[in-house]
Short mmCIF file of C-alpha atoms in Angstrom, two decimals:
data_model
loop_
_atom_site.label_atom_id
_atom_site.label_comp_id
_atom_site.label_asym_id
_atom_site.label_seq_id
_atom_site.Cartn_x
_atom_site.Cartn_y
_atom_site.Cartn_z
CA MET U 206 20.57 -97.63 95.55
CA THR U 207 23.31 -95.52 94.26
CA LEU U 208 22.28 -92.35 92.40
CA VAL U 209 24.64 -91.02 89.79
CA PHE U 210 24.14 -87.36 88.66
CA PHE U 211 25.51 -86.08 85.29
CA SER U 212 25.81 -82.41 84.80
CA SER U 213 26.35 -80.55 81.41
CA CYS U 214 27.65 -76.95 81.17
CA TYR U 215 27.25 -74.67 77.92
CA GLU U 216 27.96 -70.97 77.07
CA GLU U 217 25.38 -68.85 75.08
CA THR U 218 26.82 -67.12 71.87
CA ALA U 219 25.77 -63.45 71.11
CA ILE U 220 24.34 -62.58 67.63
CA THR U 221 26.69 -60.49 65.50
CA ILE U 222 25.32 -57.35 63.76
CA GLN U 223 26.18 -56.63 60.14
CA SER U 224 25.14 -53.02 59.53
CA ASP U 225 24.44 -51.96 55.97
CA PHE U 226 22.01 -49.83 53.99
CA GLU U 227 21.40 -48.79 50.42
CA VAL U 228 20.57 -45.27 49.15
CA SER U 229 18.64 -44.60 45.92
CA PHE U 230 17.74 -41.24 44.39
CA ILE U 231 14.11 -40.83 43.46
CA ASN U 232 13.80 -40.17 39.73
CA GLU U 233 17.60 -40.40 39.58
CA ASP U 234 17.65 -36.71 40.49
CA LYS U 235 20.74 -35.54 42.35
CA SER U 236 20.07 -31.81 42.04
CA VAL U 237 18.33 -30.19 44.98
CA PRO U 238 15.66 -30.45 46.06
CA VAL U 239 16.48 -34.15 46.28
CA ARG U 240 14.55 -37.05 47.76
CA ILE U 241 16.30 -40.27 48.62
CA ARG U 242 15.00 -43.62 49.69
CA VAL U 243 17.01 -45.59 52.30
CA LYS U 244 16.80 -49.36 52.27
CA ASN U 245 18.04 -51.02 55.44
CA LYS U 246 20.06 -54.14 54.73
CA THR U 247 21.33 -54.66 58.28
CA LYS U 248 21.35 -58.18 59.75
CA GLY U 249 21.18 -59.16 63.40
CA ALA U 250 19.91 -55.88 64.83
CA ASP U 251 16.85 -55.03 66.82
CA GLU U 252 17.13 -51.28 67.14
CA TYR U 253 18.34 -48.52 64.77
CA GLU U 254 19.52 -44.97 65.10
CA TRP U 255 19.76 -42.98 61.88
CA SER U 256 21.30 -39.57 61.40
CA PHE U 257 20.96 -37.57 58.19
CA ASP U 258 23.26 -34.55 57.96
CA GLY U 259 21.70 -31.64 56.05
CA ALA U 260 18.30 -33.28 55.62
CA GLU U 261 14.96 -31.83 56.57
CA VAL U 262 14.54 -34.72 59.03
CA THR U 263 17.94 -35.33 60.63
CA SER U 264 17.25 -38.51 62.63
CA SER U 265 15.06 -41.58 62.82
CA LYS U 266 14.72 -44.80 64.83
CA ASP U 267 12.68 -46.60 62.22
CA GLU U 268 14.14 -49.70 60.67
CA ASN U 269 13.41 -48.14 57.27
CA PRO U 270 13.09 -44.37 57.58
CA GLY U 271 11.41 -44.02 54.18
CA VAL U 272 11.99 -40.97 51.96
CA ILE U 273 14.40 -38.30 53.14
CA LYS U 274 14.38 -34.82 51.58
CA TYR U 275 17.34 -32.48 51.08
CA THR U 276 17.10 -28.86 49.96
CA LYS U 277 20.74 -27.85 50.09
CA ALA U 278 23.62 -28.92 47.87
CA GLY U 279 26.81 -30.43 49.29
CA ASP U 280 28.39 -33.60 50.63
CA PHE U 281 26.31 -35.15 53.42
CA LYS U 282 26.80 -38.19 55.62
CA ILE U 283 24.19 -40.77 56.49
CA ARG U 284 24.98 -42.78 59.63
CA LEU U 285 23.34 -45.91 61.01
CA LYS U 286 24.00 -47.36 64.46
CA ALA U 287 22.39 -50.74 64.93
CA THR U 288 22.04 -52.62 68.27
CA ASN U 289 20.41 -55.82 69.50
CA VAL U 290 19.27 -57.39 72.79
CA ASP U 291 22.60 -59.07 73.24
CA GLY U 292 24.19 -55.69 73.60
CA GLU U 293 25.88 -55.90 70.23
CA GLU U 294 26.42 -52.66 68.37
CA ASN U 295 27.61 -51.85 64.84
CA SER U 296 27.73 -48.64 62.81
CA VAL U 297 28.02 -47.78 59.16
CA GLU U 298 28.42 -44.42 57.46
CA LYS U 299 27.96 -43.40 53.84
CA GLN U 300 28.24 -40.09 52.03
CA ILE U 301 26.03 -38.66 49.31
CA THR U 302 26.78 -35.72 47.07
CA LEU U 303 23.93 -33.40 46.14
CA HIS U 304 24.21 -30.83 43.41
CA GLU U 305 22.90 -27.33 43.17
CA ALA U 306 19.69 -26.84 41.25
CA ILE U 307 20.03 -25.13 37.88
CA ALA U 308 17.65 -22.26 37.20
CA ILE U 309 19.28 -20.23 34.46
CA ASP U 310 18.58 -16.53 34.67
CA PHE U 311 20.52 -14.07 32.56
CA SER U 312 19.93 -11.01 30.41
CA ALA U 313 21.77 -9.60 27.41
CA GLU U 314 21.60 -5.82 27.38
CA ILE U 315 22.60 -3.72 24.39
CA ILE U 316 24.82 -0.83 25.44
CA GLY U 317 23.72 2.12 23.36
CA SER U 318 22.02 1.48 20.03
CA ASP U 319 21.68 -1.71 18.05
CA PHE U 320 23.57 -0.30 15.07
CA SER U 321 26.76 -2.17 14.25
CA PRO U 322 29.09 -2.46 16.11
CA VAL U 323 26.92 -3.61 19.02
CA THR U 324 28.24 -4.16 22.56
CA ILE U 325 26.33 -6.57 24.78
CA LYS U 326 26.49 -6.62 28.57
CA ILE U 327 25.72 -9.97 30.20
CA ALA U 328 23.95 -9.90 33.55
CA ASN U 329 23.94 -13.41 35.03
CA ALA U 330 21.48 -13.84 37.90
CA THR U 331 21.71 -17.64 37.98
CA ILE U 332 21.96 -18.80 41.62
CA GLY U 333 24.68 -21.26 42.60
CA ASP U 334 28.32 -21.15 43.66
CA SER U 335 29.47 -24.48 42.33
CA LEU U 336 27.92 -24.30 38.87
CA THR U 337 30.03 -24.16 35.74
CA TYR U 338 29.27 -22.15 32.62
CA LEU U 339 29.96 -22.35 28.92
CA TRP U 340 28.95 -19.27 26.99
CA GLU U 341 28.76 -19.28 23.20
CA PHE U 342 28.47 -15.98 21.31
CA GLU U 343 27.58 -16.54 17.67
CA GLN U 344 29.91 -14.35 15.54
CA GLY U 345 30.82 -12.41 18.66
CA THR U 346 34.13 -11.33 20.15
CA PRO U 347 35.04 -13.31 22.16
CA SER U 348 33.20 -16.30 20.75
CA THR U 349 33.14 -18.26 24.04
CA SER U 350 33.62 -17.80 27.77
CA THR U 351 33.55 -19.95 30.92
CA ASP U 352 33.18 -17.03 33.32
CA LYS U 353 30.03 -16.73 35.37
CA ASN U 354 29.82 -13.09 34.29
CA PRO U 355 31.65 -12.64 30.99
CA GLU U 356 33.11 -9.37 29.87
CA ASN U 357 31.15 -7.31 27.35
CA ILE U 358 30.69 -8.98 23.97
CA LEU U 359 31.16 -7.21 20.62
CA PHE U 360 29.06 -8.03 17.55
CA THR U 361 29.83 -6.40 14.20
CA ALA U 362 28.13 -8.68 11.66
CA VAL U 363 24.68 -7.53 10.64
CA GLY U 364 21.82 -9.88 11.46
CA GLU U 365 20.49 -12.02 14.29
CA HIS U 366 22.95 -13.74 16.62
CA THR U 367 22.45 -16.31 19.36
CA ILE U 368 23.84 -16.00 22.87
CA LYS U 369 23.80 -19.43 24.47
CA VAL U 370 24.84 -20.51 27.95
CA THR U 371 25.13 -24.09 29.14
CA VAL U 372 25.12 -24.45 32.93
CA SER U 373 26.32 -27.65 34.63
CA ASN U 374 26.46 -28.99 38.19
CA ASP U 375 28.59 -32.12 37.51
CA PHE U 376 25.42 -34.18 37.35
CA GLU U 377 23.33 -32.54 34.68
CA SER U 378 23.39 -29.57 32.30
CA PHE U 379 20.82 -27.10 31.06
CA ALA U 380 21.04 -24.48 28.31
CA SER U 381 19.33 -21.19 27.63
CA GLU U 382 19.47 -18.78 24.70
CA ARG U 383 18.87 -15.14 23.91
CA LYS U 384 18.79 -13.46 20.52
CA VAL U 385 20.46 -10.18 19.65
CA THR U 386 19.88 -8.34 16.37
CA VAL U 387 22.58 -6.12 14.89
CA LEU U 388 21.44 -3.44 12.47
CA PRO U 389 23.65 -2.26 9.58
CA LYS U 390 26.39 0.28 10.02
CA LEU U 391 25.69 3.90 9.22
CA VAL U 392 25.48 4.64 5.49
CA PRO U 393 24.43 8.13 4.33
CA ASP U 394 22.49 8.16 1.07
CA PHE U 395 19.93 10.30 -0.69
CA ASP U 396 18.40 11.20 -4.01
CA TRP U 397 15.77 13.72 -4.98
CA GLU U 398 12.66 14.34 -7.01
CA VAL U 399 12.36 17.56 -8.92
CA ASP U 400 9.13 19.48 -8.76
CA PHE U 401 6.82 18.59 -11.65
CA PHE U 402 7.11 22.04 -13.19
CA ASP U 403 10.88 22.18 -12.81
CA ASP U 404 11.91 18.99 -14.56
CA ASP U 405 13.88 21.01 -17.12
CA TYR U 406 16.11 22.08 -14.21
CA GLN U 407 15.79 25.74 -15.17
CA VAL U 408 15.85 28.17 -12.26
CA PRO U 409 14.07 28.40 -9.98
CA VAL U 410 14.25 24.65 -9.35
CA THR U 411 12.55 23.08 -6.34
CA ILE U 412 13.50 19.56 -5.33
CA GLN U 413 12.26 17.17 -2.65
CA LEU U 414 15.10 15.26 -0.97
CA ASN U 415 14.55 11.55 -0.43
CA ASN U 416 16.68 10.41 2.47
CA ASN U 417 17.79 6.80 1.93
CA SER U 418 20.35 6.71 4.74
CA VAL U 419 20.78 3.47 6.66
CA SER U 420 20.95 3.39 10.47
CA ALA U 421 20.93 7.16 10.89
CA THR U 422 19.05 8.96 13.65
CA SER U 423 19.84 12.61 12.89
CA TYR U 424 20.68 14.67 9.83
CA GLU U 425 22.47 17.88 8.90
CA TRP U 426 21.84 19.16 5.37
CA SER U 427 23.76 21.92 3.62
CA PHE U 428 22.51 23.33 0.32
CA GLU U 429 25.01 25.44 -1.57
CA ASN U 430 23.17 28.54 -2.87
CA GLY U 431 19.89 26.92 -1.86
CA VAL U 432 16.85 28.19 0.00
CA PRO U 433 17.08 27.21 2.80
CA VAL U 434 20.84 26.89 3.20
CA ASN U 435 20.60 24.31 6.01
CA SER U 436 18.09 21.85 7.36
CA ASN U 437 17.82 19.15 10.02
CA GLU U 438 14.72 17.58 8.55
CA GLU U 439 14.86 14.01 7.38
CA ASN U 440 13.45 14.81 3.92
CA PRO U 441 13.69 18.56 3.34
CA THR U 442 12.61 20.62 0.33
CA VAL U 443 15.02 23.13 -1.21
CA THR U 444 14.88 25.66 -4.04
CA PHE U 445 17.83 26.74 -6.19
CA THR U 446 17.51 30.15 -7.82
CA THR U 447 21.03 30.55 -9.18
CA PRO U 448 22.20 28.71 -12.33
CA GLY U 449 25.25 26.52 -11.92
CA ILE U 450 26.48 23.40 -10.16
CA HIS U 451 25.61 23.32 -6.47
CA ARG U 452 26.65 20.91 -3.74
CA ILE U 453 24.18 19.09 -1.55
CA ILE U 454 25.86 17.84 1.62
CA LEU U 455 24.32 15.34 4.03
CA LYS U 456 25.87 14.54 7.40
CA ALA U 457 24.09 11.53 8.85
CA SER U 458 24.68 10.47 12.45
CA ASN U 459 23.77 7.94 15.07
CA ASP U 460 25.05 7.48 18.61
CA LYS U 461 28.23 5.86 17.32
CA GLU U 462 29.44 7.80 14.30
CA THR U 463 28.84 10.53 11.74
CA ARG U 464 29.33 10.13 8.02
CA GLN U 465 29.06 12.58 5.14
CA LEU U 466 27.86 12.31 1.55
CA ILE U 467 28.15 15.01 -1.11
CA LYS U 468 26.25 15.14 -4.38
CA THR U 469 25.89 17.92 -6.93
CA ILE U 470 22.95 19.29 -8.83
CA GLU U 471 23.21 21.38 -11.98
CA VAL U 472 20.55 23.97 -12.70
CA PHE U 473 20.30 26.09 -15.81
CA PRO U 474 19.25 29.61 -16.71
CA ASN U 475 15.54 30.04 -17.12
CA LYS U 476 14.54 30.10 -20.79
CA ASN U 477 10.89 30.49 -19.82
CA LEU U 478 10.03 28.04 -22.55
CA ARG U 479 8.39 24.65 -22.24
CA VAL U 480 9.09 22.31 -25.15
CA PHE U 481 6.99 19.27 -26.12
CA GLU U 482 8.16 17.08 -28.97
CA GLU U 483 6.46 14.41 -31.05
CA VAL U 484 2.98 15.29 -29.88
CA LYS U 485 0.20 13.32 -31.59
CA LEU U 486 -3.23 14.96 -31.96
CA GLY U 487 -5.97 12.80 -33.43
CA VAL U 488 -8.76 13.47 -35.88
CA ASN U 489 -12.29 13.62 -34.47
CA ALA U 490 -12.93 9.86 -34.71
CA ALA U 491 -9.63 9.01 -32.98
CA HIS U 492 -10.39 11.48 -30.19
CA ASN U 493 -13.95 10.37 -29.56
CA SER U 494 -12.96 6.68 -29.57
CA ASN U 495 -10.27 7.50 -27.01
CA VAL U 496 -7.46 6.19 -29.21
CA ILE U 497 -5.59 9.46 -29.85
CA GLY U 498 -6.76 12.63 -28.14
CA ALA U 499 -7.31 15.95 -29.91
CA PHE U 500 -6.84 18.10 -26.77
CA PHE U 501 -3.56 19.10 -25.17
CA SER U 502 -2.76 20.43 -21.69
CA SER U 503 0.60 22.16 -21.23
CA GLU U 504 0.18 22.12 -17.46
CA LEU U 505 -0.53 18.39 -17.31
CA ARG U 506 1.92 17.86 -20.20
CA LYS U 507 -0.25 15.36 -21.96
CA VAL U 508 -2.68 14.76 -24.75
CA VAL U 509 -6.25 14.40 -23.45
CA THR U 510 -8.77 11.99 -24.99
CA ALA U 511 -12.54 12.39 -24.76
CA ASN U 512 -12.91 10.11 -21.76
CA GLU U 513 -10.11 11.92 -19.89
CA VAL U 514 -11.82 15.30 -19.92
CA THR U 515 -12.60 16.41 -16.35
CA ASN U 516 -12.88 19.61 -14.34
CA GLU U 517 -9.11 19.45 -13.95
CA SER U 518 -8.15 18.77 -17.57
CA LYS U 519 -6.73 22.30 -18.04
CA VAL U 520 -6.87 22.05 -21.83
CA ASP U 521 -4.94 24.78 -23.69
CA VAL U 522 -5.19 23.50 -27.26
CA ALA U 523 -8.00 21.76 -29.15
CA PHE U 524 -7.42 20.34 -32.66
CA LEU U 525 -10.31 19.87 -35.07
CA SER U 526 -9.88 17.58 -38.07
CA LEU U 527 -12.85 15.98 -39.78
CA ASN U 528 -11.22 12.83 -41.14
CA ASN U 529 -8.14 11.18 -42.55
CA THR U 530 -8.14 13.29 -45.72
CA PHE U 531 -7.04 16.28 -43.62
CA SER U 532 -8.92 18.59 -45.96
CA PHE U 533 -10.41 20.54 -43.04
CA ASN U 534 -8.22 21.20 -40.01
CA LYS U 535 -7.92 23.98 -37.49
CA PHE U 536 -7.08 24.69 -33.88
CA ILE U 537 -9.97 25.99 -31.78
CA SER U 538 -10.29 27.54 -28.34
CA PRO U 539 -11.17 25.03 -25.58
CA ASN U 540 -14.28 27.07 -24.66
CA GLU U 541 -15.57 26.59 -28.22
CA ALA U 542 -15.28 22.79 -28.22
CA ASN U 543 -19.03 22.16 -27.84
CA SER U 544 -19.80 24.34 -30.88
CA ASN U 545 -17.35 22.42 -33.05
CA GLY U 546 -18.58 18.88 -32.67
CA PHE U 547 -16.94 18.03 -29.32
CA SER U 548 -18.45 17.65 -25.87
CA ALA U 549 -18.07 20.74 -23.73
CA ILE U 550 -14.87 20.99 -21.71
CA PRO U 551 -15.59 21.81 -18.04
CA ASN U 552 -13.90 24.99 -16.80
CA ALA U 553 -12.75 25.67 -20.36
CA THR U 554 -10.63 28.78 -20.98
CA LYS U 555 -10.12 31.01 -24.00
CA THR U 556 -7.09 30.45 -26.24
CA LYS U 557 -6.45 32.70 -29.25
CA PHE U 558 -5.12 31.07 -32.45
CA ILE U 559 -3.59 32.10 -35.75
CA ASN U 560 -4.11 29.03 -37.92
CA ASN U 561 -3.17 30.72 -41.20
CA LEU U 562 -0.14 32.93 -40.79
CA GLU U 563 0.11 33.18 -44.56
CA ASN U 564 -3.37 34.71 -44.85
CA CYS U 565 -4.02 36.32 -41.46
CA GLY U 566 -3.11 39.88 -42.49
CA CYS U 567 -1.81 40.38 -38.95
CA GLY U 568 1.70 41.43 -39.88
CA ILE U 569 3.37 38.47 -38.13
CA SER U 570 6.16 36.44 -39.66
CA PHE U 571 7.17 33.25 -37.87
CA THR U 572 8.70 30.47 -39.91
CA SER U 573 9.56 26.84 -39.29
CA ASP U 574 13.20 27.85 -38.99
CA ASP U 575 12.26 30.50 -36.43
CA PHE U 576 10.53 27.73 -34.46
CA ASP U 577 13.54 25.40 -34.65
CA VAL U 578 16.09 27.95 -33.42
CA MET U 579 13.88 29.29 -30.63
CA GLU U 580 15.63 28.30 -27.38
CA ASN U 581 13.95 30.81 -25.11
CA ASP U 582 10.77 32.84 -25.11
CA THR U 583 12.34 36.04 -26.48
CA PRO U 584 10.85 35.63 -29.99
CA LEU U 585 7.39 35.07 -28.48
CA GLN U 586 7.57 38.14 -26.27
CA THR U 587 7.49 40.49 -29.26
CA ILE U 588 4.58 38.78 -31.00
CA ASN U 589 1.09 40.27 -30.60
CA ILE U 590 -1.43 37.47 -31.05
CA VAL U 591 -4.52 38.95 -32.67
CA GLU U 592 -7.30 36.81 -34.05
CA THR U 593 -8.50 37.76 -37.52
CA PRO U 594 -11.19 36.10 -39.65
CA ASN U 595 -8.62 34.89 -42.16
CA GLY U 596 -6.23 33.83 -39.42
CA LEU U 597 -8.92 31.57 -37.95
CA LEU U 598 -9.68 29.82 -41.24
CA HIS U 599 -9.13 26.10 -41.50
CA PHE U 600 -6.18 24.62 -43.39
CA ASN U 601 -5.45 21.44 -45.31
CA ASN U 602 -2.41 19.21 -45.47
CA ASN U 603 -0.78 20.90 -48.45
CA LEU U 604 1.68 22.93 -46.40
CA VAL U 605 4.18 20.97 -44.29
CA PRO U 606 5.57 22.07 -41.93
CA ARG U 607 2.90 24.49 -40.77
CA ILE U 608 3.28 26.97 -37.91
CA VAL U 609 0.28 27.84 -35.75
CA LEU U 610 0.59 30.57 -33.12
CA PHE U 611 -1.55 30.82 -29.99
CA GLN U 612 -1.97 32.61 -26.65
CA THR U 613 -3.67 31.15 -23.58
CA GLU U 614 -6.11 32.99 -21.40
CA ASP U 615 -3.43 33.53 -18.72
CA GLY U 616 -1.18 35.26 -21.28
CA ARG U 617 1.27 32.52 -22.24
CA LYS U 618 2.22 32.57 -25.90
CA GLY U 619 3.19 29.53 -27.91
CA ALA U 620 3.80 28.01 -31.32
CA ILE U 621 2.83 24.69 -32.86
CA LYS U 622 4.88 23.14 -35.65
CA ILE U 623 2.91 20.51 -37.59
CA LYS U 624 5.48 18.15 -39.02
CA GLU U 625 3.34 15.42 -40.54
CA PHE U 626 -0.23 14.44 -41.39
CA VAL U 627 -0.50 10.71 -40.77
CA ASP U 628 -3.28 8.79 -42.53
CA ASP U 629 -4.34 5.82 -40.40
CA GLY U 630 -8.02 5.68 -41.18
CA VAL U 631 -10.23 6.55 -38.25
CA ASN U 632 -7.10 6.69 -36.06
CA SER U 633 -5.35 9.33 -38.18
CA PHE U 634 -3.39 12.09 -36.46
CA ILE U 635 -0.97 14.96 -36.90
CA ARG U 636 2.56 14.84 -35.47
CA CYS U 637 3.78 18.12 -34.07
CA ASP U 638 6.10 19.95 -31.69
CA ILE U 639 4.84 22.60 -29.26
CA LYS U 640 6.76 25.42 -27.59
CA ILE U 641 4.99 27.57 -25.00
CA GLN U 642 5.99 30.14 -22.42
CA LYS U 643 6.08 29.09 -18.79
CA LEU U 644 4.92 32.53 -17.71
CA PRO U 645 3.34 35.42 -19.65
#
């Protein structure tokens, strides 16, 4: 038997490696801290060596290393070397770019005061060397800047302005704002209120200054011929004792400027005479119904009705008239009100009257013309007010105008000119002018 042997020879082929991987950013966030997920797409490999530049974990031998975390910005390489049992080897390298985190931190400091013009200093504490900036200064000079630390910004317009910065890292942008308020520029201004007893502007005149200046922090007052002559108070009081036109000068200042305002005040010689015109004094019914009062206070400068009588009424003159016929009229002393049909006046004082000059027998002559031309108290100084029985008698409405003289308990002399008897039923009244000394 013949044996025939067949032999077959073959060569084994090694498996080729195709290295590849895919990187994805978790939450699509490329600003540090960043987490990436690596998906291995390599074919034909059995073993893997990963290297992660700049990562918290810089190497791995896992087929899929999972989530890799980076805390620093920059360009970083990810390398994969893949091998298999056939001794094949293949590498792949990819680069990722990570951006700096954006945590905006800046302040806007006012240099000096917040009165216009206002200068703002920007202090930018935002961390990051590769960030870019866009500053916007609403109504400021300059209006924009791309510097990390802009030069000082000037605001002149009054009101609230926005300082806005937008910070970018080539991947994303964030913005932050601050508000700055600019107060008005310095404007000096003032007026004054005259003392109640000096509203005739006859010396001495005391006034209270009302400072209406805008954006001022200090004041220098000068009062020409005033007492005091100077003041640094915000709202001083000053007295002028010399007739004439006097200057009031205010220098108002803040930390940026000083401005001056001048006004004048005119004061007049003292006539020592207080004049009240068109005074209405009611009959008894009008007074008691509080429609038209029958009492008059020269200190309060007003007619006083029954319901206005208090401890502080300071009544000088009381008028008694029975009704609208005006057949019985006379002026009585305030302390005699309760004995003449009125309620008692608290703290009432004594006033002397001459109701009937024509019948008083007191040797006094004072006419309506004398009353009209009296511009100071000189005519009153020479009159001696003495009450006489006939001088205290009542009068009717037959004589118009009628002059009634009087003297208050504190020595002030005065005259009443009755100009009209007005019949209005229970609301009837007399219309008169009154002139009285300021001081005895």
